[in-house]
Amino acid sequence: MAIIRVFKFGGASIKDAAAIENVVSILEKHKQQKLMVIVSAIGKTTNQMEEVVKHISNKTLALEKLEIVKQNHLQIVTDLGLSEHEGLMSDLNDLLVEVDWALDEYQPEYDYIYDQIVSIGELMSSKIVNAKLAQSGFSTKWLDARGVIITDDIYREAWVDWKRTSENMHSKVKPAFENVDILVSQGFIGSTTENNTSTLGREGSDYSAAIFSHGLDVQDMTIWKDVPGVLTADPRKFKNVTKLDSLSYKEAIEMTYYGAKVIHPKTIKPLQNKSIPLYVKSFIDPMGDGTFISDEVIEGYPPIITLESDQALISISTRDFSFVAEHHLSYLFQEIAKHRIQINMMQNSAISFSVCVNDIDNRIEAFTQQIQQDFKTIVEKNLELISIRHYQNDVVEAMKKGKITMLEASLGKMIQLVVKEIPKVERI
Ligand code: ADP
Ligand code: ASP
Ligand code: MG
């Protein structure tokens, strides 16, 4: 069996016909290799599909939103000269009809219906990319990720059943490579054991690529981005950023956990577990070196800054003045886990406990409601978490400017600040 490599292309890299042609030209440089190609939905399709789901109670409006997605995809198909490509238009139409049916399906569970509808974005993009590759003379085949990645039924944030998924990689994906060089599949989506479509969480396509890499024991994985590689901070928020040529898995997992949006945080573990190196490269400058992530230990990192918005600080204290000691903490952690709340920082005193968490949906409200009998809670929202790894004091001071620091902690090489903007005082 030849060596397999995994390439993942995100929404920005396939946003229109020219972008898809650029992807084809990147793949031209890797002809004759066995490539597992994972694609996200085209451009901002996932956001547009979320609009369809939001209007589920008004089918006319939902179909209007779907029409925007349909027209965008049809335009790209035309621009790529694929209108007559065998089976493509009927495949795309079938997928759009599935959305129509899903809108009719009575289903009280919003998250379930969300996954059935939003997943169509990746199914359509992968059909189009596969057709373009076939038209360009590649030996390629479309593969349904839902026949491979098996998950639980926690819709919108499904967890992978690694055993079943690995079996499928061996029984379905590896043999498929015997007849073709490229398999094109979808990021973000999987299937429950009941054959319902599930999704792995927003921005989850990097993670899908890592699941395929793990299951196929590939040589390496490359994610193609709109940046030269992993930078010392998000270039959309900071001016003086530099590229990190190489990173250890440990450094990468810490950065992504605390908000470096360039790689989905769940991506690193499956790769680390099999020592599969990860390249982060630019689809704009494909010959650039990018960033190389591996188990190599690297010394002398510059300060690396990550920002995570939508943070909330929950201050919890006992109503009867008893200590927040082990048995209380154990109960509180249990409830936090049950409500799928991610803790980013915590601190405790004799009778109080403060946690900084991601503010998602109404999870905090459900949690505080649950514990209210024994605990008083104060919740402060709209905060930002700043994490600086390999920090220097001048960088920390600069980050604090114009902000109120609510919580600060340092551990080893990292300092973290939970901050809020200083409110603007009205001049009289
Ligand atoms: P995809 O196309 O795969 O969805 P994303 O848009 O999710 O890619 O990720 C790329 C974006 O990540 C960049 O455009 C950049 O703004 C952002 N980003 C955040 N932190 C970093 C960082 N430390 N280095 C590089 N890019 C970063
Ligand atoms: N299309 C999905 C999203 O936008 C997954 C991804 O792009 O990684 O969230
Ligand atoms: Mg993305």
PDB file of N, CA and C in Angstrom, residues 328-415:
ATOM      1  N   HIS A 328     -17.534  20.214  47.923  1.00  0.00           N
ATOM      2  CA  HIS A 328     -18.230  21.219  47.115  1.00  0.00           C
ATOM      3  C   HIS A 328     -17.631  21.288  45.720  1.00  0.00           C
ATOM      4  N   LEU A 329     -16.293  21.302  45.688  1.00  0.00           N
ATOM      5  CA  LEU A 329     -15.619  21.421  44.387  1.00  0.00           C
ATOM      6  C   LEU A 329     -15.960  20.232  43.507  1.00  0.00           C
ATOM      7  N   SER A 330     -15.982  19.060  44.100  1.00  0.00           N
ATOM      8  CA  SER A 330     -16.265  17.879  43.303  1.00  0.00           C
ATOM      9  C   SER A 330     -17.671  17.959  42.705  1.00  0.00           C
ATOM     10  N   TYR A 331     -18.645  18.439  43.523  1.00  0.00           N
ATOM     11  CA  TYR A 331     -20.019  18.596  43.012  1.00  0.00           C
ATOM     12  C   TYR A 331     -20.061  19.645  41.889  1.00  0.00           C
ATOM     13  N   LEU A 332     -19.374  20.782  42.127  1.00  0.00           N
ATOM     14  CA  LEU A 332     -19.405  21.858  41.131  1.00  0.00           C
ATOM     15  C   LEU A 332     -18.776  21.405  39.807  1.00  0.00           C
ATOM     16  N   PHE A 333     -17.651  20.699  39.887  1.00  0.00           N
ATOM     17  CA  PHE A 333     -17.000  20.211  38.656  1.00  0.00           C
ATOM     18  C   PHE A 333     -17.903  19.235  37.898  1.00  0.00           C
ATOM     19  N   GLN A 334     -18.590  18.397  38.671  1.00  0.00           N
ATOM     20  CA  GLN A 334     -19.499  17.432  38.041  1.00  0.00           C
ATOM     21  C   GLN A 334     -20.572  18.165  37.232  1.00  0.00           C
ATOM     22  N   GLU A 335     -21.134  19.210  37.851  1.00  0.00           N
ATOM     23  CA  GLU A 335     -22.199  19.963  37.179  1.00  0.00           C
ATOM     24  C   GLU A 335     -21.648  20.719  35.970  1.00  0.00           C
ATOM     25  N   ILE A 336     -20.430  21.257  36.115  1.00  0.00           N
ATOM     26  CA  ILE A 336     -19.811  21.987  35.006  1.00  0.00           C
ATOM     27  C   ILE A 336     -19.629  21.035  33.814  1.00  0.00           C
ATOM     28  N   ALA A 337     -19.135  19.834  34.100  1.00  0.00           N
ATOM     29  CA  ALA A 337     -18.911  18.854  33.024  1.00  0.00           C
ATOM     30  C   ALA A 337     -20.243  18.451  32.392  1.00  0.00           C
ATOM     31  N   LYS A 338     -21.244  18.247  33.249  1.00  0.00           N
ATOM     32  CA  LYS A 338     -22.560  17.830  32.746  1.00  0.00           C
ATOM     33  C   LYS A 338     -23.136  18.869  31.779  1.00  0.00           C
ATOM     34  N   HIS A 339     -22.863  20.135  32.057  1.00  0.00           N
ATOM     35  CA  HIS A 339     -23.399  21.202  31.202  1.00  0.00           C
ATOM     36  C   HIS A 339     -22.458  21.552  30.047  1.00  0.00           C
ATOM     37  N   ARG A 340     -21.426  20.721  29.861  1.00  0.00           N
ATOM     38  CA  ARG A 340     -20.454  20.908  28.760  1.00  0.00           C
ATOM     39  C   ARG A 340     -19.888  22.332  28.717  1.00  0.00           C
ATOM     40  N   ILE A 341     -19.492  22.791  29.922  1.00  0.00           N
ATOM     41  CA  ILE A 341     -18.896  24.124  30.018  1.00  0.00           C
ATOM     42  C   ILE A 341     -17.381  23.957  30.046  1.00  0.00           C
ATOM     43  N   GLN A 342     -16.681  24.746  29.211  1.00  0.00           N
ATOM     44  CA  GLN A 342     -15.210  24.660  29.217  1.00  0.00           C
ATOM     45  C   GLN A 342     -14.624  25.711  30.156  1.00  0.00           C
ATOM     46  N   ILE A 343     -13.844  25.245  31.131  1.00  0.00           N
ATOM     47  CA  ILE A 343     -13.185  26.158  32.065  1.00  0.00           C
ATOM     48  C   ILE A 343     -11.854  26.589  31.461  1.00  0.00           C
ATOM     49  N   ASN A 344     -11.602  27.882  31.458  1.00  0.00           N
ATOM     50  CA  ASN A 344     -10.310  28.372  30.955  1.00  0.00           C
ATOM     51  C   ASN A 344      -9.381  28.839  32.068  1.00  0.00           C
ATOM     52  N   MET A 345      -9.964  29.220  33.202  1.00  0.00           N
ATOM     53  CA  MET A 345      -9.156  29.679  34.345  1.00  0.00           C
ATOM     54  C   MET A 345      -9.986  29.512  35.607  1.00  0.00           C
ATOM     55  N   MET A 346      -9.324  29.293  36.741  1.00  0.00           N
ATOM     56  CA  MET A 346     -10.111  29.241  37.985  1.00  0.00           C
ATOM     57  C   MET A 346      -9.271  29.700  39.176  1.00  0.00           C
ATOM     58  N   GLN A 347      -9.984  30.113  40.228  1.00  0.00           N
ATOM     59  CA  GLN A 347      -9.327  30.572  41.448  1.00  0.00           C
ATOM     60  C   GLN A 347     -10.286  30.330  42.606  1.00  0.00           C
ATOM     61  N   ASN A 348      -9.754  29.939  43.776  1.00  0.00           N
ATOM     62  CA  ASN A 348     -10.696  29.825  44.885  1.00  0.00           C
ATOM     63  C   ASN A 348     -10.160  30.394  46.183  1.00  0.00           C
ATOM     64  N   SER A 349     -11.105  30.807  47.055  1.00  0.00           N
ATOM     65  CA  SER A 349     -10.745  31.281  48.396  1.00  0.00           C
ATOM     66  C   SER A 349     -11.539  30.418  49.372  1.00  0.00           C
ATOM     67  N   ALA A 350     -11.588  30.848  50.648  1.00  0.00           N
ATOM     68  CA  ALA A 350     -12.246  30.001  51.646  1.00  0.00           C
ATOM     69  C   ALA A 350     -13.703  29.701  51.294  1.00  0.00           C
ATOM     70  N   ILE A 351     -14.459  30.748  50.962  1.00  0.00           N
ATOM     71  CA  ILE A 351     -15.901  30.495  50.745  1.00  0.00           C
ATOM     72  C   ILE A 351     -16.355  30.873  49.335  1.00  0.00           C
ATOM     73  N   SER A 352     -15.396  31.071  48.434  1.00  0.00           N
ATOM     74  CA  SER A 352     -15.817  31.352  47.064  1.00  0.00           C
ATOM     75  C   SER A 352     -14.890  30.705  46.041  1.00  0.00           C
ATOM     76  N   PHE A 353     -15.414  30.620  44.843  1.00  0.00           N
ATOM     77  CA  PHE A 353     -14.736  29.927  43.762  1.00  0.00           C
ATOM     78  C   PHE A 353     -15.082  30.683  42.476  1.00  0.00           C
ATOM     79  N   SER A 354     -14.068  31.092  41.704  1.00  0.00           N
ATOM     80  CA  SER A 354     -14.340  31.829  40.455  1.00  0.00           C
ATOM     81  C   SER A 354     -13.811  31.057  39.273  1.00  0.00           C
ATOM     82  N   VAL A 355     -14.644  30.951  38.246  1.00  0.00           N
ATOM     83  CA  VAL A 355     -14.192  30.288  37.016  1.00  0.00           C
ATOM     84  C   VAL A 355     -14.470  31.168  35.809  1.00  0.00           C
ATOM     85  N   CYS A 356     -13.493  31.181  34.903  1.00  0.00           N
ATOM     86  CA  CYS A 356     -13.685  31.881  33.643  1.00  0.00           C
ATOM     87  C   CYS A 356     -13.989  30.803  32.609  1.00  0.00           C
ATOM     88  N   VAL A 357     -15.132  30.950  31.942  1.00  0.00           N
ATOM     89  CA  VAL A 357     -15.585  29.889  31.027  1.00  0.00           C
ATOM     90  C   VAL A 357     -16.034  30.468  29.690  1.00  0.00           C
ATOM     91  N   ASN A 358     -16.114  29.592  28.673  1.00  0.00           N
ATOM     92  CA  ASN A 358     -16.671  30.001  27.381  1.00  0.00           C
ATOM     93  C   ASN A 358     -18.183  30.148  27.532  1.00  0.00           C
ATOM     94  N   ASP A 359     -18.704  31.277  27.040  1.00  0.00           N
ATOM     95  CA  ASP A 359     -20.141  31.532  27.151  1.00  0.00           C
ATOM     96  C   ASP A 359     -20.831  31.036  25.875  1.00  0.00           C
ATOM     97  N   ILE A 360     -21.372  29.818  25.942  1.00  0.00           N
ATOM     98  CA  ILE A 360     -21.996  29.210  24.756  1.00  0.00           C
ATOM     99  C   ILE A 360     -23.459  28.898  25.052  1.00  0.00           C
ATOM    100  N   ASP A 361     -24.314  29.259  24.094  1.00  0.00           N
ATOM    101  CA  ASP A 361     -25.771  29.044  24.210  1.00  0.00           C
ATOM    102  C   ASP A 361     -26.247  29.503  25.598  1.00  0.00           C
ATOM    103  N   ASN A 362     -27.083  28.682  26.258  1.00  0.00           N
ATOM    104  CA  ASN A 362     -27.542  29.093  27.594  1.00  0.00           C
ATOM    105  C   ASN A 362     -27.003  28.139  28.665  1.00  0.00           C
ATOM    106  N   ARG A 363     -25.764  27.624  28.401  1.00  0.00           N
ATOM    107  CA  ARG A 363     -25.212  26.626  29.323  1.00  0.00           C
ATOM    108  C   ARG A 363     -24.965  27.198  30.717  1.00  0.00           C
ATOM    109  N   ILE A 364     -24.503  28.457  30.787  1.00  0.00           N
ATOM    110  CA  ILE A 364     -24.203  29.050  32.095  1.00  0.00           C
ATOM    111  C   ILE A 364     -25.487  29.201  32.912  1.00  0.00           C
ATOM    112  N   GLU A 365     -26.535  29.658  32.243  1.00  0.00           N
ATOM    113  CA  GLU A 365     -27.820  29.855  32.930  1.00  0.00           C
ATOM    114  C   GLU A 365     -28.315  28.508  33.482  1.00  0.00           C
ATOM    115  N   ALA A 366     -28.204  27.454  32.667  1.00  0.00           N
ATOM    116  CA  ALA A 366     -28.667  26.130  33.110  1.00  0.00           C
ATOM    117  C   ALA A 366     -27.852  25.655  34.314  1.00  0.00           C
ATOM    118  N   PHE A 367     -26.545  25.927  34.282  1.00  0.00           N
ATOM    119  CA  PHE A 367     -25.656  25.510  35.377  1.00  0.00           C
ATOM    120  C   PHE A 367     -25.974  26.268  36.670  1.00  0.00           C
ATOM    121  N   THR A 368     -26.073  27.599  36.580  1.00  0.00           N
ATOM    122  CA  THR A 368     -26.307  28.385  37.802  1.00  0.00           C
ATOM    123  C   THR A 368     -27.678  28.054  38.411  1.00  0.00           C
ATOM    124  N   GLN A 369     -28.630  27.786  37.535  1.00  0.00           N
ATOM    125  CA  GLN A 369     -29.960  27.377  37.984  1.00  0.00           C
ATOM    126  C   GLN A 369     -29.868  26.082  38.794  1.00  0.00           C
ATOM    127  N   GLN A 370     -29.093  25.163  38.277  1.00  0.00           N
ATOM    128  CA  GLN A 370     -28.943  23.845  38.897  1.00  0.00           C
ATOM    129  C   GLN A 370     -28.358  23.926  40.313  1.00  0.00           C
ATOM    130  N   ILE A 371     -27.394  24.858  40.524  1.00  0.00           N
ATOM    131  CA  ILE A 371     -26.684  24.876  41.816  1.00  0.00           C
ATOM    132  C   ILE A 371     -27.232  25.920  42.792  1.00  0.00           C
ATOM    133  N   GLN A 372     -28.282  26.652  42.341  1.00  0.00           N
ATOM    134  CA  GLN A 372     -28.699  27.830  43.110  1.00  0.00           C
ATOM    135  C   GLN A 372     -29.152  27.559  44.546  1.00  0.00           C
ATOM    136  N   GLN A 373     -29.595  26.352  44.817  1.00  0.00           N
ATOM    137  CA  GLN A 373     -30.077  26.078  46.168  1.00  0.00           C
ATOM    138  C   GLN A 373     -28.967  26.233  47.215  1.00  0.00           C
ATOM    139  N   ASP A 374     -27.770  25.779  46.897  1.00  0.00           N
ATOM    140  CA  ASP A 374     -26.673  25.816  47.870  1.00  0.00           C
ATOM    141  C   ASP A 374     -25.665  26.930  47.632  1.00  0.00           C
ATOM    142  N   PHE A 375     -25.690  27.496  46.421  1.00  0.00           N
ATOM    143  CA  PHE A 375     -24.642  28.477  46.084  1.00  0.00           C
ATOM    144  C   PHE A 375     -25.226  29.768  45.520  1.00  0.00           C
ATOM    145  N   LYS A 376     -24.567  30.885  45.921  1.00  0.00           N
ATOM    146  CA  LYS A 376     -24.893  32.180  45.301  1.00  0.00           C
ATOM    147  C   LYS A 376     -23.977  32.320  44.098  1.00  0.00           C
ATOM    148  N   THR A 377     -24.471  32.850  43.006  1.00  0.00           N
ATOM    149  CA  THR A 377     -23.585  33.038  41.850  1.00  0.00           C
ATOM    150  C   THR A 377     -23.708  34.461  41.305  1.00  0.00           C
ATOM    151  N   ILE A 378     -22.580  35.000  40.883  1.00  0.00           N
ATOM    152  CA  ILE A 378     -22.592  36.282  40.161  1.00  0.00           C
ATOM    153  C   ILE A 378     -21.916  35.998  38.824  1.00  0.00           C
ATOM    154  N   VAL A 379     -22.589  36.378  37.741  1.00  0.00           N
ATOM    155  CA  VAL A 379     -22.025  36.098  36.417  1.00  0.00           C
ATOM    156  C   VAL A 379     -21.733  37.421  35.711  1.00  0.00           C
ATOM    157  N   GLU A 380     -20.505  37.578  35.250  1.00  0.00           N
ATOM    158  CA  GLU A 380     -20.151  38.763  34.467  1.00  0.00           C
ATOM    159  C   GLU A 380     -19.782  38.296  33.064  1.00  0.00           C
ATOM    160  N   LYS A 381     -20.491  38.852  32.062  1.00  0.00           N
ATOM    161  CA  LYS A 381     -20.296  38.365  30.682  1.00  0.00           C
ATOM    162  C   LYS A 381     -19.519  39.360  29.824  1.00  0.00           C
ATOM    163  N   ASN A 382     -19.356  39.017  28.564  1.00  0.00           N
ATOM    164  CA  ASN A 382     -18.661  39.872  27.577  1.00  0.00           C
ATOM    165  C   ASN A 382     -17.227  40.191  27.967  1.00  0.00           C
ATOM    166  N   LEU A 383     -16.549  39.222  28.502  1.00  0.00           N
ATOM    167  CA  LEU A 383     -15.150  39.419  28.872  1.00  0.00           C
ATOM    168  C   LEU A 383     -14.252  38.771  27.828  1.00  0.00           C
ATOM    169  N   GLU A 384     -12.962  39.070  27.943  1.00  0.00           N
ATOM    170  CA  GLU A 384     -12.004  38.499  27.005  1.00  0.00           C
ATOM    171  C   GLU A 384     -10.896  37.811  27.799  1.00  0.00           C
ATOM    172  N   LEU A 385     -10.464  36.680  27.284  1.00  0.00           N
ATOM    173  CA  LEU A 385      -9.341  35.976  27.916  1.00  0.00           C
ATOM    174  C   LEU A 385      -8.100  36.177  27.050  1.00  0.00           C
ATOM    175  N   ILE A 386      -7.062  36.729  27.664  1.00  0.00           N
ATOM    176  CA  ILE A 386      -5.802  36.911  26.939  1.00  0.00           C
ATOM    177  C   ILE A 386      -4.815  35.902  27.516  1.00  0.00           C
ATOM    178  N   SER A 387      -4.250  35.073  26.662  1.00  0.00           N
ATOM    179  CA  SER A 387      -3.226  34.122  27.130  1.00  0.00           C
ATOM    180  C   SER A 387      -1.924  34.476  26.430  1.00  0.00           C
ATOM    181  N   ILE A 388      -0.868  34.662  27.211  1.00  0.00           N
ATOM    182  CA  ILE A 388       0.437  34.972  26.608  1.00  0.00           C
ATOM    183  C   ILE A 388       1.404  33.880  27.043  1.00  0.00           C
ATOM    184  N   ARG A 389       1.840  33.091  26.061  1.00  0.00           N
ATOM    185  CA  ARG A 389       2.830  32.061  26.352  1.00  0.00           C
ATOM    186  C   ARG A 389       4.209  32.651  26.143  1.00  0.00           C
ATOM    187  N   HIS A 390       5.193  32.196  26.909  1.00  0.00           N
ATOM    188  CA  HIS A 390       6.575  32.712  26.836  1.00  0.00           C
ATOM    189  C   HIS A 390       6.559  34.230  27.012  1.00  0.00           C
ATOM    190  N   TYR A 391       5.849  34.663  28.034  1.00  0.00           N
ATOM    191  CA  TYR A 391       5.569  36.096  28.181  1.00  0.00           C
ATOM    192  C   TYR A 391       6.775  36.898  28.622  1.00  0.00           C
ATOM    193  N   GLN A 392       6.732  38.174  28.231  1.00  0.00           N
ATOM    194  CA  GLN A 392       7.693  39.162  28.720  1.00  0.00           C
ATOM    195  C   GLN A 392       6.849  40.277  29.338  1.00  0.00           C
ATOM    196  N   ASN A 393       7.409  40.924  30.401  1.00  0.00           N
ATOM    197  CA  ASN A 393       6.586  41.873  31.142  1.00  0.00           C
ATOM    198  C   ASN A 393       6.058  43.030  30.300  1.00  0.00           C
ATOM    199  N   ASP A 394       6.898  43.528  29.356  1.00  0.00           N
ATOM    200  CA  ASP A 394       6.414  44.662  28.554  1.00  0.00           C
ATOM    201  C   ASP A 394       5.217  44.257  27.678  1.00  0.00           C
ATOM    202  N   VAL A 395       5.208  43.010  27.222  1.00  0.00           N
ATOM    203  CA  VAL A 395       4.077  42.541  26.400  1.00  0.00           C
ATOM    204  C   VAL A 395       2.820  42.466  27.277  1.00  0.00           C
ATOM    205  N   VAL A 396       2.986  41.975  28.506  1.00  0.00           N
ATOM    206  CA  VAL A 396       1.837  41.851  29.421  1.00  0.00           C
ATOM    207  C   VAL A 396       1.269  43.239  29.715  1.00  0.00           C
ATOM    208  N   GLU A 397       2.161  44.202  30.014  1.00  0.00           N
ATOM    209  CA  GLU A 397       1.700  45.573  30.316  1.00  0.00           C
ATOM    210  C   GLU A 397       0.955  46.155  29.126  1.00  0.00           C
ATOM    211  N   ALA A 398       1.490  45.947  27.935  1.00  0.00           N
ATOM    212  CA  ALA A 398       0.845  46.485  26.731  1.00  0.00           C
ATOM    213  C   ALA A 398      -0.555  45.894  26.562  1.00  0.00           C
ATOM    214  N   MET A 399      -0.710  44.615  26.888  1.00  0.00           N
ATOM    215  CA  MET A 399      -2.017  43.962  26.719  1.00  0.00           C
ATOM    216  C   MET A 399      -3.038  44.473  27.741  1.00  0.00           C
ATOM    217  N   LYS A 400      -2.539  44.956  28.886  1.00  0.00           N
ATOM    218  CA  LYS A 400      -3.464  45.408  29.938  1.00  0.00           C
ATOM    219  C   LYS A 400      -4.002  46.820  29.672  1.00  0.00           C
ATOM    220  N   LYS A 401      -3.307  47.550  28.811  1.00  0.00           N
ATOM    221  CA  LYS A 401      -3.674  48.962  28.562  1.00  0.00           C
ATOM    222  C   LYS A 401      -5.122  49.104  28.103  1.00  0.00           C
ATOM    223  N   GLY A 402      -5.838  50.049  28.734  1.00  0.00           N
ATOM    224  CA  GLY A 402      -7.222  50.344  28.324  1.00  0.00           C
ATOM    225  C   GLY A 402      -8.221  49.289  28.770  1.00  0.00           C
ATOM    226  N   LYS A 403      -7.769  48.415  29.667  1.00  0.00           N
ATOM    227  CA  LYS A 403      -8.678  47.337  30.087  1.00  0.00           C
ATOM    228  C   LYS A 403      -8.672  47.189  31.605  1.00  0.00           C
ATOM    229  N   ILE A 404      -9.736  46.623  32.134  1.00  0.00           N
ATOM    230  CA  ILE A 404      -9.770  46.312  33.565  1.00  0.00           C
ATOM    231  C   ILE A 404      -9.466  44.818  33.695  1.00  0.00           C
ATOM    232  N   THR A 405      -8.449  44.507  34.508  1.00  0.00           N
ATOM    233  CA  THR A 405      -8.103  43.092  34.685  1.00  0.00           C
ATOM    234  C   THR A 405      -8.948  42.509  35.813  1.00  0.00           C
ATOM    235  N   MET A 406      -9.753  41.507  35.499  1.00  0.00           N
ATOM    236  CA  MET A 406     -10.666  40.915  36.480  1.00  0.00           C
ATOM    237  C   MET A 406     -10.017  39.742  37.195  1.00  0.00           C
ATOM    238  N   LEU A 407      -9.158  39.040  36.490  1.00  0.00           N
ATOM    239  CA  LEU A 407      -8.501  37.847  37.042  1.00  0.00           C
ATOM    240  C   LEU A 407      -7.170  37.701  36.336  1.00  0.00           C
ATOM    241  N   GLU A 408      -6.147  37.325  37.100  1.00  0.00           N
ATOM    242  CA  GLU A 408      -4.827  37.175  36.478  1.00  0.00           C
ATOM    243  C   GLU A 408      -4.144  35.975  37.130  1.00  0.00           C
ATOM    244  N   ALA A 409      -3.509  35.154  36.325  1.00  0.00           N
ATOM    245  CA  ALA A 409      -2.785  34.010  36.891  1.00  0.00           C
ATOM    246  C   ALA A 409      -1.648  33.632  35.971  1.00  0.00           C
ATOM    247  N   SER A 410      -0.553  33.196  36.572  1.00  0.00           N
ATOM    248  CA  SER A 410       0.525  32.715  35.708  1.00  0.00           C
ATOM    249  C   SER A 410       0.911  31.315  36.140  1.00  0.00           C
ATOM    250  N   LEU A 411       1.222  30.515  35.157  1.00  0.00           N
ATOM    251  CA  LEU A 411       1.641  29.153  35.430  1.00  0.00           C
ATOM    252  C   LEU A 411       2.781  28.847  34.476  1.00  0.00           C
ATOM    253  N   GLY A 412       3.949  28.621  35.038  1.00  0.00           N
ATOM    254  CA  GLY A 412       5.111  28.326  34.194  1.00  0.00           C
ATOM    255  C   GLY A 412       5.354  29.423  33.178  1.00  0.00           C
ATOM    256  N   LYS A 413       5.290  29.033  31.912  1.00  0.00           N
ATOM    257  CA  LYS A 413       5.629  29.971  30.835  1.00  0.00           C
ATOM    258  C   LYS A 413       4.460  30.842  30.406  1.00  0.00           C
ATOM    259  N   MET A 414       3.283  30.611  31.010  1.00  0.00           N
ATOM    260  CA  MET A 414       2.100  31.306  30.496  1.00  0.00           C
ATOM    261  C   MET A 414       1.476  32.226  31.538  1.00  0.00           C
ATOM    262  N   ILE A 415       1.034  33.393  31.071  1.00  0.00           N
ATOM    263  CA  ILE A 415       0.238  34.267  31.925  1.00  0.00           C
ATOM    264  C   ILE A 415      -1.116  34.452  31.265  1.00  0.00           C
TER     265      ILE A 415
END
